[in-house]
mmCIF file of C-alpha atoms in Angstrom:
data_model
loop_
_atom_site.group_PDB
_atom_site.id
_atom_site.type_symbol
_atom_site.label_atom_id
_atom_site.label_comp_id
_atom_site.label_asym_id
_atom_site.label_seq_id
_atom_site.Cartn_x
_atom_site.Cartn_y
_atom_site.Cartn_z
ATOM 1 C CA GLN A 1 -11.384 -10.523 10.147
ATOM 2 C CA VAL A 2 -9.254 -9.003 7.360
ATOM 3 C CA GLN A 3 -6.200 -10.523 5.755
ATOM 4 C CA LEU A 4 -3.959 -8.525 3.457
ATOM 5 C CA VAL A 5 -1.516 -10.121 1.033
ATOM 6 C CA GLU A 6 1.003 -7.987 -0.833
ATOM 7 C CA SER A 7 2.805 -8.915 -4.021
ATOM 8 C CA GLY A 8 4.887 -7.305 -6.738
ATOM 9 C CA GLY A 9 8.039 -6.320 -4.904
ATOM 10 C CA GLY A 10 11.500 -7.025 -6.242
ATOM 11 C CA LEU A 11 14.785 -5.610 -7.424
ATOM 12 C CA VAL A 12 14.818 -2.832 -9.992
ATOM 13 C CA GLN A 13 17.335 -0.337 -11.296
ATOM 14 C CA ALA A 14 16.976 3.359 -10.583
ATOM 15 C CA GLY A 15 14.534 4.920 -13.002
ATOM 16 C CA GLY A 16 12.576 1.711 -13.346
ATOM 17 C CA SER A 17 9.033 0.824 -12.361
ATOM 18 C CA LEU A 18 7.232 -1.678 -10.174
ATOM 19 C CA ARG A 19 3.589 -2.309 -9.420
ATOM 20 C CA LEU A 20 2.574 -3.535 -5.988
ATOM 21 C CA SER A 21 -0.728 -5.242 -5.303
ATOM 22 C CA CYS A 22 -2.537 -5.852 -2.039
ATOM 23 C CA ALA A 23 -5.490 -8.200 -1.959
ATOM 24 C CA ALA A 24 -7.885 -8.104 0.984
ATOM 25 C CA SER A 25 -9.866 -11.121 2.117
ATOM 26 C CA GLY A 26 -11.815 -12.200 5.147
ATOM 27 C CA THR A 27 -15.212 -11.702 6.715
ATOM 28 C CA PHE A 28 -17.591 -10.089 4.224
ATOM 29 C CA ARG A 29 -18.880 -7.516 6.704
ATOM 30 C CA TYR A 30 -15.351 -6.334 7.337
ATOM 31 C CA ILE A 31 -14.248 -6.320 3.722
ATOM 32 C CA PHE A 32 -17.347 -4.379 2.685
ATOM 33 C CA ASN A 33 -16.604 -1.723 5.297
ATOM 34 C CA ILE A 34 -12.938 -1.068 4.530
ATOM 35 C CA GLU A 35 -12.772 2.692 4.865
ATOM 36 C CA LEU A 36 -9.217 3.363 3.839
ATOM 37 C CA MET A 37 -6.391 1.399 2.282
ATOM 38 C CA ALA A 38 -2.847 2.622 2.217
ATOM 39 C CA TRP A 39 0.744 1.764 1.525
ATOM 40 C CA TYR A 40 3.448 2.360 4.091
ATOM 41 C CA ARG A 41 7.149 1.642 3.849
ATOM 42 C CA GLN A 42 9.973 1.072 6.272
ATOM 43 C CA ALA A 43 13.619 1.359 5.360
ATOM 44 C CA PRO A 44 16.362 -0.140 7.554
ATOM 45 C CA GLY A 45 16.907 1.975 10.644
ATOM 46 C CA LYS A 46 13.980 4.257 9.861
ATOM 47 C CA GLN A 47 10.421 4.566 11.077
ATOM 48 C CA ARG A 48 7.523 3.280 9.057
ATOM 49 C CA GLU A 49 6.094 6.080 6.918
ATOM 50 C CA LEU A 50 2.945 6.611 4.904
ATOM 51 C CA VAL A 51 3.489 6.449 1.159
ATOM 52 C CA ALA A 52 -0.046 6.813 -0.205
ATOM 53 C CA GLY A 53 -3.632 6.243 0.843
ATOM 54 C CA ILE A 54 -6.979 5.902 -0.880
ATOM 55 C CA THR A 55 -10.514 5.995 0.502
ATOM 56 C CA ARG A 56 -13.387 3.841 -0.673
ATOM 57 C CA ASP A 57 -14.686 6.691 -2.842
ATOM 58 C CA GLY A 58 -11.280 7.136 -4.469
ATOM 59 C CA SER A 59 -9.836 10.147 -2.674
ATOM 60 C CA THR A 60 -6.062 9.894 -2.507
ATOM 61 C CA ASN A 61 -3.144 11.388 -0.653
ATOM 62 C CA TYR A 62 0.605 10.981 -1.114
ATOM 63 C CA ALA A 63 3.819 11.603 0.727
ATOM 64 C CA ASP A 64 5.654 14.564 -0.760
ATOM 65 C CA SER A 65 8.597 12.322 -1.620
ATOM 66 C CA VAL A 66 6.538 10.218 -4.042
ATOM 67 C CA LYS A 67 4.151 12.751 -5.552
ATOM 68 C CA GLY A 68 4.282 12.671 -9.324
ATOM 69 C CA ARG A 69 6.038 9.283 -9.337
ATOM 70 C CA PHE A 70 3.679 6.903 -7.511
ATOM 71 C CA THR A 71 0.005 6.295 -8.137
ATOM 72 C CA ILE A 72 -2.349 4.477 -5.792
ATOM 73 C CA SER A 73 -5.526 2.932 -7.135
ATOM 74 C CA ARG A 74 -8.222 0.647 -5.867
ATOM 75 C CA ASP A 75 -10.478 -1.979 -7.407
ATOM 76 C CA ASN A 76 -13.383 -2.351 -5.005
ATOM 77 C CA ALA A 77 -14.819 -5.271 -6.976
ATOM 78 C CA LYS A 78 -11.594 -7.214 -6.362
ATOM 79 C CA ASP A 79 -10.913 -5.782 -2.889
ATOM 80 C CA THR A 80 -7.447 -4.920 -4.141
ATOM 81 C CA VAL A 81 -5.300 -1.821 -3.927
ATOM 82 C CA TYR A 82 -2.367 -1.115 -6.212
ATOM 83 C CA LEU A 83 0.703 1.084 -6.043
ATOM 84 C CA GLN A 84 2.265 1.949 -9.377
ATOM 85 C CA MET A 85 5.791 3.160 -8.742
ATOM 86 C CA ASN A 86 7.649 4.929 -11.544
ATOM 87 C CA SER A 87 10.995 6.715 -11.689
ATOM 88 C CA LEU A 88 12.193 4.700 -8.724
ATOM 89 C CA LYS A 89 15.141 5.948 -6.707
ATOM 90 C CA PRO A 90 17.516 4.138 -4.351
ATOM 91 C CA ASP A 91 15.847 6.060 -1.495
ATOM 92 C CA ASP A 92 12.639 4.166 -2.288
ATOM 93 C CA THR A 93 14.273 0.949 -1.090
ATOM 94 C CA ALA A 94 12.208 -0.404 1.792
ATOM 95 C CA VAL A 95 9.740 -3.032 2.872
ATOM 96 C CA TYR A 96 6.332 -1.902 1.663
ATOM 97 C CA TYR A 97 3.307 -2.716 3.796
ATOM 98 C CA CYS A 98 -0.354 -2.635 2.899
ATOM 99 C CA ASN A 99 -2.759 -1.265 5.485
ATOM 100 C CA ALA A 100 -6.530 -1.278 5.791
ATOM 101 C CA VAL A 101 -8.765 0.575 8.228
ATOM 102 C CA VAL A 102 -12.009 -1.143 9.173
ATOM 103 C CA PHE A 103 -14.240 -0.042 12.046
ATOM 104 C CA ALA A 104 -11.332 2.148 13.219
ATOM 105 C CA PHE A 105 -9.026 -0.855 13.504
ATOM 106 C CA LEU A 106 -5.817 -1.164 11.515
ATOM 107 C CA TYR A 107 -4.868 -4.321 9.642
ATOM 108 C CA TRP A 108 -1.435 -4.930 8.124
ATOM 109 C CA GLY A 109 -0.011 -7.190 5.478
ATOM 110 C CA GLN A 110 3.255 -9.051 5.855
ATOM 111 C CA GLY A 111 5.187 -6.661 3.632
ATOM 112 C CA THR A 112 7.016 -6.931 0.342
ATOM 113 C CA GLN A 113 10.618 -5.906 -0.278
ATOM 114 C CA VAL A 114 11.410 -3.264 -2.873
ATOM 115 C CA THR A 115 15.062 -2.730 -3.665
ATOM 116 C CA VAL A 116 16.224 -0.032 -6.064
ATOM 117 C CA SER A 117 19.818 -0.257 -7.238
ATOM 118 C CA SER A 118 21.780 2.780 -8.367
#
């Protein structure tokens, strides 16, 4: 019902920036009712953790570790959510996953690798 495709990952030096995108597609009724979109990340050997989330009306929340460095935004007309990541650190290295909540069901993208070199 909902497909999520991430893009924008890559290799960057510490202090650099990357912008991730996540485009949602699928059944119109589901896309129109996406309640929340978020970015999660999972580093090797660690649990998946929430990075940032944004509701349809634009309310946001962030993990403490990324506050002031990352910004989540959403373009409802394009059904796309973005994650602007600045001042990247090696600890930000992980696979980043896009997530959408629709009718209380969670959908996930395939993930995009972000690697920050020191």
